[in-house]
Every structure is written in C-alpha cells, then in structure tokens.
Short mmCIF file of C-alpha atoms and ligand atoms in Angstrom, two decimals:
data_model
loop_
_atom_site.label_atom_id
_atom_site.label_comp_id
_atom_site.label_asym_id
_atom_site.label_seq_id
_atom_site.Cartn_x
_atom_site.Cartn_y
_atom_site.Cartn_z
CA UNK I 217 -43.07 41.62 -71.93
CA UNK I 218 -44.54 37.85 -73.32
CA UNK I 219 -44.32 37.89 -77.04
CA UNK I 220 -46.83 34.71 -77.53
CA UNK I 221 -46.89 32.83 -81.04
CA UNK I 222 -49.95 31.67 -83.15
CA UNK I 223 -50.64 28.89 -80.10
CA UNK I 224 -50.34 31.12 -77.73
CA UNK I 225 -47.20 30.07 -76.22
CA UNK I 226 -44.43 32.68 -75.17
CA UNK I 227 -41.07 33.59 -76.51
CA UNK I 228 -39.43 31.95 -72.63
CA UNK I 229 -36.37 29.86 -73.55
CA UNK I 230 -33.79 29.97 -75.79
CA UNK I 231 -30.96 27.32 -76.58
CA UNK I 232 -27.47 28.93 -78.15
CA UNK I 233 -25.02 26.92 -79.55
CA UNK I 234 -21.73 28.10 -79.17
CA UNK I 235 -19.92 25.59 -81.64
CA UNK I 236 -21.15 22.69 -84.54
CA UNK I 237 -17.79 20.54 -83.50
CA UNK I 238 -17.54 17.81 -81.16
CA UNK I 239 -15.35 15.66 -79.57
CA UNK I 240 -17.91 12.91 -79.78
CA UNK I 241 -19.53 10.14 -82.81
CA UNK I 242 -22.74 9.62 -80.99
CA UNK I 243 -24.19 6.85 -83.59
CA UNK I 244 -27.90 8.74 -82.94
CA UNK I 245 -26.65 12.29 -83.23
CA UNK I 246 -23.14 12.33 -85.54
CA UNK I 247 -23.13 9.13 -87.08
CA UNK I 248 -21.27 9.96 -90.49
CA UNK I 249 -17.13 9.30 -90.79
CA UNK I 250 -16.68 13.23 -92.53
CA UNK I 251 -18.70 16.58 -91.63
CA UNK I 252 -18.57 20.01 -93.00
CA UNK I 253 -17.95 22.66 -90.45
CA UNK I 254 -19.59 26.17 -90.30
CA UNK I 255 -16.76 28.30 -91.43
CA UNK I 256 -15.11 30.46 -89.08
CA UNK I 257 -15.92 33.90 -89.66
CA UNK I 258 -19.60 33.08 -89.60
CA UNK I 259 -19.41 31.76 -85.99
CA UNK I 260 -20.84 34.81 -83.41
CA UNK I 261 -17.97 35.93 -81.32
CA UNK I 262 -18.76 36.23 -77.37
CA UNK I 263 -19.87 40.08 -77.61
CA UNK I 264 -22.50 39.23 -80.82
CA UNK I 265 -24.24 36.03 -78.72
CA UNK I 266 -24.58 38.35 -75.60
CA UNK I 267 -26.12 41.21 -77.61
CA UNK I 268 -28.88 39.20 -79.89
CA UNK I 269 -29.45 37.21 -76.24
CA UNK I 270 -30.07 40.71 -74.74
CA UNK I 271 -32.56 41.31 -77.35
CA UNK I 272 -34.20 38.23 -77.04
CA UNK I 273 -34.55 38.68 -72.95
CA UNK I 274 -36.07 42.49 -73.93
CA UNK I 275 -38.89 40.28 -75.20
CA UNK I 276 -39.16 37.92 -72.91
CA UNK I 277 -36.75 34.75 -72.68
CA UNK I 278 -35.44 34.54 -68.75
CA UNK I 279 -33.73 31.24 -69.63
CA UNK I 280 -30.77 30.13 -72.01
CA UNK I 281 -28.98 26.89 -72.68
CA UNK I 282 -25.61 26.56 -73.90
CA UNK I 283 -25.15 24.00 -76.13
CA UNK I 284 -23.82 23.02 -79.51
CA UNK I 285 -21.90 20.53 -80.96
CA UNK I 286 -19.91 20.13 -77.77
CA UNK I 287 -19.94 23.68 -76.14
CA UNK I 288 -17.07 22.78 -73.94
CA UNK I 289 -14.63 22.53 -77.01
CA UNK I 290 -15.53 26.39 -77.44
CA UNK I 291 -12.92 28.28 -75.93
CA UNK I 292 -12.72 30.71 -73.34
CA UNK I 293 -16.39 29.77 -72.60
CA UNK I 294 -16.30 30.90 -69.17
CA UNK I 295 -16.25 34.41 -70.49
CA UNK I 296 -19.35 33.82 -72.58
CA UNK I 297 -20.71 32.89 -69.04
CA UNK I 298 -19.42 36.04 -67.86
CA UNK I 299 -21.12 38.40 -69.99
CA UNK I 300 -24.32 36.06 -69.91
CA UNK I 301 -24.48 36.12 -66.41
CA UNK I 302 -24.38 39.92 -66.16
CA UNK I 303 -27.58 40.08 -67.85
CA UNK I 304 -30.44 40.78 -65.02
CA UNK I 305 -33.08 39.33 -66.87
CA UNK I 306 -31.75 36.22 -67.43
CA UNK I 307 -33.24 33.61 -64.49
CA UNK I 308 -31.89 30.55 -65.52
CA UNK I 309 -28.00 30.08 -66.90
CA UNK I 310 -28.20 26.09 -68.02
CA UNK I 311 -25.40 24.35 -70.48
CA UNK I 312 -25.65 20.79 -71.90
CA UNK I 313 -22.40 18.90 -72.06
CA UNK I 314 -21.20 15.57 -72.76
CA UNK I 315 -18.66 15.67 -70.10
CA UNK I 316 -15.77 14.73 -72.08
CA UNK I 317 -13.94 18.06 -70.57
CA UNK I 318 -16.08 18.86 -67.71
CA UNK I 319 -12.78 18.20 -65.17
CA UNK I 320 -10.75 20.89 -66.76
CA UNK I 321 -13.88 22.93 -66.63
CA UNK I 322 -16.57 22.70 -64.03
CA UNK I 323 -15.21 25.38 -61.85
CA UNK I 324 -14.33 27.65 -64.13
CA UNK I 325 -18.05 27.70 -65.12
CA UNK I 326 -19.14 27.38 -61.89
CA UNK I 327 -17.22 30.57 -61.21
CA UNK I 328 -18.34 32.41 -64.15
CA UNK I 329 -22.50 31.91 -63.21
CA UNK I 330 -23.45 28.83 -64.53
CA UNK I 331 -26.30 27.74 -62.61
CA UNK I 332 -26.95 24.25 -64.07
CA UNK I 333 -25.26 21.57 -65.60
CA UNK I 334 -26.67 18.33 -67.82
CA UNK I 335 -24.29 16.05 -68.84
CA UNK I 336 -25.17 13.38 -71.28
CA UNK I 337 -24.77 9.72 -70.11
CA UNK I 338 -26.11 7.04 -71.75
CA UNK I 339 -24.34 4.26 -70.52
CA UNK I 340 -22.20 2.65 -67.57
CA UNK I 341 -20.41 0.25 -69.95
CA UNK I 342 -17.25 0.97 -71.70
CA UNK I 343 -17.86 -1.32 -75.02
CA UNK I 344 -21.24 0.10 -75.26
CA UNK I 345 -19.62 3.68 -74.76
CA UNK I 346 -17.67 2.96 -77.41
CA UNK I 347 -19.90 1.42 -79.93
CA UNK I 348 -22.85 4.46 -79.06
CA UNK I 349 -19.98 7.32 -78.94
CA UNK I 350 -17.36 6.04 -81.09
CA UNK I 351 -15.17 7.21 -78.67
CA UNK I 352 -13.55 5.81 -75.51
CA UNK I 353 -14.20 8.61 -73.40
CA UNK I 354 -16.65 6.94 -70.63
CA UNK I 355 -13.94 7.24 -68.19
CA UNK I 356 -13.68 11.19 -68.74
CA UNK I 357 -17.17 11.76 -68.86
CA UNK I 358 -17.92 10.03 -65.47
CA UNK I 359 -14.75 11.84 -63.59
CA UNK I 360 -16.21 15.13 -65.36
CA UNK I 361 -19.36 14.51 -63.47
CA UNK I 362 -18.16 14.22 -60.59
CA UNK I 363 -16.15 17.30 -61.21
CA UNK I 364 -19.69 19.30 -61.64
CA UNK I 365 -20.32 17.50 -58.47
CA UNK I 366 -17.38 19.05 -56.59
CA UNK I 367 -18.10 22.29 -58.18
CA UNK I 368 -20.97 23.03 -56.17
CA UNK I 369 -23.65 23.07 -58.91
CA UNK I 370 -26.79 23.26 -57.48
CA UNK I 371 -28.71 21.32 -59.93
CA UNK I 372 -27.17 18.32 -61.97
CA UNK I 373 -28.94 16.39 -64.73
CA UNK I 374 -28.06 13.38 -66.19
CA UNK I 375 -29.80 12.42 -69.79
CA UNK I 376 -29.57 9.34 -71.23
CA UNK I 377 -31.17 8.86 -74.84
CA UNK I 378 -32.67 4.96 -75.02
CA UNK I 379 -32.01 3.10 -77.70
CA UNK I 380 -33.80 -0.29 -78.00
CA UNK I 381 -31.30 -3.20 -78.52
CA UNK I 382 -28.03 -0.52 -77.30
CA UNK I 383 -28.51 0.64 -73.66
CA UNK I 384 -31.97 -0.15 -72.68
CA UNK I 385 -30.74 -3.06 -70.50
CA UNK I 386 -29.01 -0.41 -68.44
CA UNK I 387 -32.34 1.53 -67.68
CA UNK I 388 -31.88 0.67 -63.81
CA UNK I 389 -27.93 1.15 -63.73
CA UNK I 390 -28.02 4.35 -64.70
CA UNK I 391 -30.69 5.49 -62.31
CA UNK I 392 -28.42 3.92 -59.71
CA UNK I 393 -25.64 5.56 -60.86
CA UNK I 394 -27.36 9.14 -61.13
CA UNK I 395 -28.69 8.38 -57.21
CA UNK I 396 -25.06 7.83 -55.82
CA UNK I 397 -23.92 10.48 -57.41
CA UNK I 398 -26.92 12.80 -56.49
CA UNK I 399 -28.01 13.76 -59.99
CA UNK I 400 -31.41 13.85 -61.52
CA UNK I 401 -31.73 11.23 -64.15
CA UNK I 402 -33.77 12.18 -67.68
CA UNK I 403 -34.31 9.09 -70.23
CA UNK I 404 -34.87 10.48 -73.59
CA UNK I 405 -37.01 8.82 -76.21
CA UNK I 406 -34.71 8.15 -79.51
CA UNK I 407 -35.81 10.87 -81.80
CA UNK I 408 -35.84 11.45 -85.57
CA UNK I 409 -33.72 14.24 -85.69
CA UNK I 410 -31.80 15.98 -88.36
CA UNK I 411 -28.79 14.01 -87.91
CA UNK I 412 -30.01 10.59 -86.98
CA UNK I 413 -30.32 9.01 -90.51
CA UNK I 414 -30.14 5.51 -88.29
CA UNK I 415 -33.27 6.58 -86.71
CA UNK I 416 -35.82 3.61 -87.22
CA UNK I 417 -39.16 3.57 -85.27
CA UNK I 418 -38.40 0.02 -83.67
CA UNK I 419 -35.26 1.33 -82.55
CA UNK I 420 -37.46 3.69 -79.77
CA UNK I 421 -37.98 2.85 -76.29
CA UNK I 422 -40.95 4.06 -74.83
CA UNK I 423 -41.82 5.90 -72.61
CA UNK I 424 -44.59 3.14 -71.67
CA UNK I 425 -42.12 0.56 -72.20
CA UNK I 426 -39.55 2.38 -69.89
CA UNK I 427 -42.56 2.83 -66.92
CA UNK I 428 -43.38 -0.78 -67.43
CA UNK I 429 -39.56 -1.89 -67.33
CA UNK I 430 -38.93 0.04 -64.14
CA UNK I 431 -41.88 -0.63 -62.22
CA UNK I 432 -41.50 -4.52 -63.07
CA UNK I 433 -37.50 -3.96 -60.80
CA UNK I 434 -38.76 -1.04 -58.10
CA UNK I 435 -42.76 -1.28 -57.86
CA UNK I 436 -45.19 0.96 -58.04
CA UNK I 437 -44.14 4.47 -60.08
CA UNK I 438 -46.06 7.61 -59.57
CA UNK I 439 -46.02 10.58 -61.18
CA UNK I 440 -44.77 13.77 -59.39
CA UNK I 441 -47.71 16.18 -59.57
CA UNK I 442 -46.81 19.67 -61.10
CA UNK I 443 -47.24 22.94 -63.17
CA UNK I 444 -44.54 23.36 -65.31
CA UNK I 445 -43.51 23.74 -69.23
CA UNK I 446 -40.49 21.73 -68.82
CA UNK I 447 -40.14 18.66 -71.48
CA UNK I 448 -39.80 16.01 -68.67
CA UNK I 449 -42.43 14.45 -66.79
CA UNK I 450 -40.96 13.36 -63.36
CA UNK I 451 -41.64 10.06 -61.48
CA UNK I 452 -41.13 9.00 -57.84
CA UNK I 453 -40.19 5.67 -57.22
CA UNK I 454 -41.33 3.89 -53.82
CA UNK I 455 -37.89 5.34 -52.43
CA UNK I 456 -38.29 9.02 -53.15
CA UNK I 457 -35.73 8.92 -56.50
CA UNK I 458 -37.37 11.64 -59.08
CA UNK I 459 -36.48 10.86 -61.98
CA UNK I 460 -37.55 11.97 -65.36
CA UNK I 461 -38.68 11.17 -68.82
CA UNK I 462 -38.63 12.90 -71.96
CA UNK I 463 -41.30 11.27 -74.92
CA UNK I 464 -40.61 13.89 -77.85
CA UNK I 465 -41.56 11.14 -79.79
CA UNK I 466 -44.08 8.57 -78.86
CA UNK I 467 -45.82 12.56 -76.88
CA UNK I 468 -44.55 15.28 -78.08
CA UNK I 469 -45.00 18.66 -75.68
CA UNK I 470 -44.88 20.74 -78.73
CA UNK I 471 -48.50 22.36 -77.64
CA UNK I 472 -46.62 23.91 -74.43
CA UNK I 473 -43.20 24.92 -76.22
CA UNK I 474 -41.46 27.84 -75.28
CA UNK I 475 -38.00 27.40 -76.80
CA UNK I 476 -36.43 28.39 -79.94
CA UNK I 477 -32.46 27.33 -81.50
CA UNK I 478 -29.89 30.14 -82.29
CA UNK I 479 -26.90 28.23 -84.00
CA UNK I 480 -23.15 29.09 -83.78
CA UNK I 481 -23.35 31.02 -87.12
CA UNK I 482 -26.36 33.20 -85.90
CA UNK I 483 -29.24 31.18 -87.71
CA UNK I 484 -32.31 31.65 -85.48
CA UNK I 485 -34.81 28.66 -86.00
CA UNK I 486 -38.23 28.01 -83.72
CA UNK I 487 -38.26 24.82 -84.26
CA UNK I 488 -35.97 21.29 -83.60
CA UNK I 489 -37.92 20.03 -87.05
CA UNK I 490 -37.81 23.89 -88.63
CA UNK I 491 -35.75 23.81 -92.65
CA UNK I 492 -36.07 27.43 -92.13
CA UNK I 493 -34.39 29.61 -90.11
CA UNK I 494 -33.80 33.01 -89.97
CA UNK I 495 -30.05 34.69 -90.12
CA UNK I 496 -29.78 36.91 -87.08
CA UNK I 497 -25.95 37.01 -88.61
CA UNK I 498 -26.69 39.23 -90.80
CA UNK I 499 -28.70 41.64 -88.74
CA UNK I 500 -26.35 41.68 -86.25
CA UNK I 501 -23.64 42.76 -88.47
CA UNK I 502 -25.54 45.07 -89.85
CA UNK I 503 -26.54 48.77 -88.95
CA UNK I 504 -29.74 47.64 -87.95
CA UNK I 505 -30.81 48.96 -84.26
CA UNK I 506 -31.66 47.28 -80.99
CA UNK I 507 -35.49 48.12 -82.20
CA UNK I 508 -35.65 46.64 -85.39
CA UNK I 509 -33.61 43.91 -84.48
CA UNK I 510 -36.37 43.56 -81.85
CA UNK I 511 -39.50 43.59 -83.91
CA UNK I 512 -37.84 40.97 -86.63
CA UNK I 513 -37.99 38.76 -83.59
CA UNK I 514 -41.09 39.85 -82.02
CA UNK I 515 -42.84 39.86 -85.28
CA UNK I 516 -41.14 36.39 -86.71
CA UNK I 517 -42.15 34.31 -83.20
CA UNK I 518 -46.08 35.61 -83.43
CA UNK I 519 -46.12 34.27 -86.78
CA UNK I 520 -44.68 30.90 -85.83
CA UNK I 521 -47.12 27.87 -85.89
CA UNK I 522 -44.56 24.75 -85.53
CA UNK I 523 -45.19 21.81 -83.97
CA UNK I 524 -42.70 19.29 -85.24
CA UNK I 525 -42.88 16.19 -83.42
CA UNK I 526 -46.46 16.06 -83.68
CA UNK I 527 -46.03 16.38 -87.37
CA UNK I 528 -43.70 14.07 -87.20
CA UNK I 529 -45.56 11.64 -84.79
CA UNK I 530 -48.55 11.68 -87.72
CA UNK I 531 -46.66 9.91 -89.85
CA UNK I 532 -46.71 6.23 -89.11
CA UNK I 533 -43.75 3.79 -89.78
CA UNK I 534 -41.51 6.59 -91.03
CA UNK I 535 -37.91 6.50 -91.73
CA UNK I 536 -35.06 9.24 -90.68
CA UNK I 537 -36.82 12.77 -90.74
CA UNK I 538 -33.89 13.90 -93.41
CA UNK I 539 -31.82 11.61 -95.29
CA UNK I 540 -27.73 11.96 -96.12
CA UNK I 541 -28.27 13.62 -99.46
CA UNK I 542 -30.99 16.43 -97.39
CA UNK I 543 -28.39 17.15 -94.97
CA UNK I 544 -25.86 17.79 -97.35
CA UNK I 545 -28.04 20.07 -98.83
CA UNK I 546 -28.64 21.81 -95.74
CA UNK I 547 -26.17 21.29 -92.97
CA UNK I 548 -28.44 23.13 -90.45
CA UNK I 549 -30.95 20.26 -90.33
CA UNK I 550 -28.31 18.61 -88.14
CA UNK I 551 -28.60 18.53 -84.46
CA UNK I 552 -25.09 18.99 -83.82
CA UNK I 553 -25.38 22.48 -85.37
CA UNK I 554 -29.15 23.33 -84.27
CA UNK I 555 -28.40 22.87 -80.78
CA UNK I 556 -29.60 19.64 -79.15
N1 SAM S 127 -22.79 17.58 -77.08
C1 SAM S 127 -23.62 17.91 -75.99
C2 SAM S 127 -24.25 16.69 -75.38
O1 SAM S 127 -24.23 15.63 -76.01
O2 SAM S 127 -24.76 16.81 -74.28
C3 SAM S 127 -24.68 18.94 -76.30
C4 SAM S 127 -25.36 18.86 -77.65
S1 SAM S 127 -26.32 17.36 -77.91
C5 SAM S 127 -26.90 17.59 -79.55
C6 SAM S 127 -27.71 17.71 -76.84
C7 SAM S 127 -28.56 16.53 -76.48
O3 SAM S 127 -29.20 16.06 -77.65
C8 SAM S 127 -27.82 15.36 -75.88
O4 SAM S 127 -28.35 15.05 -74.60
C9 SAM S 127 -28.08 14.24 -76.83
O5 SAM S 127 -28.18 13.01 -76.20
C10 SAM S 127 -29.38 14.68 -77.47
N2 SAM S 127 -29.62 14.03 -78.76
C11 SAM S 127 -28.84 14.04 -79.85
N3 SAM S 127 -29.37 13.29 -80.83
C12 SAM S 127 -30.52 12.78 -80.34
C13 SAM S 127 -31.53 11.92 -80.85
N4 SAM S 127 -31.45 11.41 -82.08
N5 SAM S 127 -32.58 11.61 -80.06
C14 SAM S 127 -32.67 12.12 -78.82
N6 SAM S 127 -31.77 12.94 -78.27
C15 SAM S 127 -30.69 13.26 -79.01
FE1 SF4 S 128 -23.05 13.16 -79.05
FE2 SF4 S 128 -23.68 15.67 -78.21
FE3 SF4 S 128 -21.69 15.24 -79.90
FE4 SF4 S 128 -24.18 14.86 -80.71
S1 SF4 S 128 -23.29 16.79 -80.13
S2 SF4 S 128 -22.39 13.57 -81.14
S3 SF4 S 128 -25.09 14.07 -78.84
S4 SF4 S 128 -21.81 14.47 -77.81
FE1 SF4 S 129 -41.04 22.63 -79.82
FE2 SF4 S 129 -40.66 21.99 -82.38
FE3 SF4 S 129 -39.75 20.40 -80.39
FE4 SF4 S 129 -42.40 20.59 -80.91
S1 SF4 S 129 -40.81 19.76 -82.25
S2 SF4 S 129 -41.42 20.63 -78.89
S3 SF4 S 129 -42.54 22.77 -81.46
S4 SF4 S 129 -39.06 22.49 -80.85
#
C-alpha cells in the first residue's frame, strides 16, 4: 500500500521519539539553562508506540528511527526494539544517539534488532565538546562508538552538524576519525530549527563551502552516482572514503520527503517546520479501531503539502525560525521533542 501526499511523495519513513530529555546542552539544539518536560502520563508506553507504528507500516512506512531527546536515557529501550523488530513490515530498524550511553548499551540493542546506529559527533576536541555540548562527555561518546563498533552493527553513521566559527576547522579530523573507525561520516548544514534560537544565517557552513574546503586538503571530490530518497548526497574522495552531506538549508530535499515526526507524547507532525500536529494520543487511548485510526492517517498525509525548508530557504537573511517566547508557547516546535 503507498499512501502518497499532495506532491506525490509516499507515507515511507517515520521518526519516533521515545523521550524529550537529554543528557546533552547542544548550544544549536538545547541551548536554554531550564526546559519544561512533557509530563509523564502523556508519554506512549512501549505497547502504544508499537501499535500506532503497526498502523503506520499497514500504510506503508518500512522504515523507523528512534530518536528523541536522547532515546538512550529511555529505559528498557531494548524492549521497544523487541516489539519493533517483530513487526515484518518494518525493513529498516535505525536509532539516532548521541553516544553518551552507547557502552552500557550497544549490545543490548544490537541484540534486540537494531539494524543501524548514528551517533552524533561533532567534534574531536574536548573544549570545543564542551563549549558545543555543555557537557564533558566527548570521552563517553567516542568509547560508545566504538562500543557500536564491537557490537557488530552493520551500518554506522557518524553526523556532525557544522557550525561556522565552532567546528568547521575540524571538517578533515572528523572524516579521519570516522575512516579509522570505519563509520560513514554525514556533515549537516546548521539549520533553523525549533530550538536553535542562536541560529544566524552566517553561522552556516555550506555545503559549497564544505566541497570547496575538502577538495582544497584531498583533491578532486566526486559525487557517488545514485537513486535514492535519502537526505545525504554522498561523495568519494580520490581514496574511496564516501562520505556524506546533508544541505537542509542552503538545498532542501523537501520535494522527495518521505518522513513524518511522532513525538514521545503521541503528537504526529509531517513536517520538521510543521506548528501543527496531530494527537495520535488521544486516538490511541481511545475506542477508536485499527481502521479509523488508519484512515485519520491515510487521509491526514494525502492532504499534506509541507515543504519547510524551502519555505524557509525563501526567506532571505532571516533570524531563528521560532523565537524563546514561540517556544514557550508551544514546546513542540522544539527539536528535542519533535525528533531530530
Ligand atoms: N540526541 C540524539 C542525537 O543528538 O543524536 C538524537 C536527537 S537529535 C535532535 C538528532 C539530530 O538532530 C542530531 O544529529 C543533531 O545534531 C541534529 N540537530 C539538532 N539541532 C540541529 C540543528 N539546529 N541543525 C542541524 N541539525 C541539528
Ligand atoms: Fe544535542 Fe541531541 Fe540532545 Fe539535541 S537532543 S541537545 S542534538 S544530544
Ligand atoms: Fe521534509 Fe519538512 Fe524537512 Fe522539507 S522541511 S525535508 S518537507 S520534514
């Protein structure tokens, strides 16, 4: 079944965040001292995430990202995994971390049927760890890497978010790094999240910029020729390193998106830029049957017509896409709660 929207592009991919806390202060992501957190007894348990995700894969998604917050911090996660895992339908089992726990952890989820891990790294440097993440975790994170290493994962992604005049001195380090440790390296474009009110345009690296910086130290780039829906474009450097590059916001890939946000508390929203979501809570807690809750999703995604960043990108020389007093008025702008 392909449930396509009013572009034409299918209901594929969905990211579920099991949590809005973290153990991290990333300055582009978290960069307030005090947050409000989504009440308890709105967060889905285990047994409510694995039925709406068994709706959404009767229409069509084969591939889910756990996420959050930090989804580690969740616990018992590896049984989420578990009942995820059972599902048939489900191709791709994927979970974004930040590492911090990943050496308690990778085996567990290994174990349960996690198929692929990204860990976030944006940095080799403890003082710039510590300025960008406000924590000084850098030694975790890297040990928790090569924990996912030592797990087996098939697949290992490293993204590192650029930000002009913080880390982009380190573009070639951390490719380095992610060679010797024989992950796939993703540089993310700063982006103008709910979240980052820091965000300023001359704070982005571009992708150009990033091209131009790394073929001035390796040579000639090319691109790796392919078919495929995935954010990143991938690069080959003279030496055979892929590596890829995310532009959400100098070229945004919203014309080809597949993926829609389900939050901790059950808001469903089909776009990172959405203010509106819709409560899937509420409809899972009600009496309302595997049909209806169906066609409320089948019927909401047809109607959808988002294309964020390219909104976004159409305004020139703008600020932070929601300010501190927006936020406060509605918490689920954040990215930390959406699901990065
Ligand atoms: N805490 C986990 C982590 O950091 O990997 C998962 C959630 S986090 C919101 C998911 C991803 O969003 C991370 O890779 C993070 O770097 C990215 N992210 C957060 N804020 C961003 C921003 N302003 N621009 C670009 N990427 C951002
Ligand atoms: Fe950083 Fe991820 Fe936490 Fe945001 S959710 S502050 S990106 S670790
Ligand atoms: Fe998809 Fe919205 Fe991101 Fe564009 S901004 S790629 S439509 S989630």
């Amino acid at each position: 079944m392909n449930v396509l929207d009013t572009l034409q592009r299918p209901l594929r991919n969905l990211r579920v965040s099991v949590t809005d806390r973290c153990n991290l202060r990333c300055a582009y992501c978290m960069p307030e001292e005090q947050y409000k957190w989504l009440p308890k007894r709105s967060i889905l348990s285990f047994e409510e995430i694995a039925r709406v995700v068994g709706v959404f894969t009767s229409l069509g998604v084969d591939k889910v990202r756990i996420t959050g917050g930090e989804p580690l911090l969740r616990r018992e996660l590896a049984n989420l995994l578990r009942l995820l895992a059972a599902n048939p339908k489900l191709a791709d089992l994927a979970l974004t971390t930040n590492g911090v726990l990943l050496v308690e952890q990778a085996r567990e989820l290994r174990e349960a049927g996690l198929k692929r891990v990204t860990v976030s790294l944006d940095t080799l440097s403890p003082e710039t760890f510590r300025a960008l993440a406000r924590r000084d975790d850098l030694g975790r994170v890297l040990a928790g890497i090569q924990a996912a290493r030592d797990a087996g994962f098939p697949e290992l992604k490293l993204d590192a978010v650029m930000i002009k005049g913080a880390n982009d001195g380190e573009l070639c380090d951390l490719l380095e790094y992610a060679k010797s440790v024989g992950a796939e390296l993703r540089y993310i474009e700063y982006m103008d999240v709910g979240g980052a009110t820091r965000w300023r345009p001359e704070h982005v690296l571009s992708r150009a910029k990033m091209l131009e910086r790394l073929a001035q130290h390796y040579g000639r780039i090319e691109p790796v020729r392919e078919v495929s829906t995935a954010p990143a474009e991938r690069f080959r450097l003279p030496d055979g390193t892929v590596f890829g590059i995310i532009a959400s916001t100098t070229s945004p890939f919203c014309r080809s998106c597949d993926r829609s946000r389900l939050t901790a508390d059950g808001m469903w929203y089909r776009c990172l830029y959405a203010t509106v979501g819709i409560n899937l809570r509420d409809v899972l807690r009600s009496d309302a049957s595997e049909t209806e809750f169906a066609e409320l999703i089948a019927s909401s995604w047809r109607s959808r017509a988002d294309r964020g960043a390219e909104a976004r990108l159409a305004e020139l020389s703008r600020g932070a896409s929601a300010g501190r007093e927006k936020l406060a008025q509605n918490p689920h702008l954040e990215m930390h709660k959406r699901g990065g």
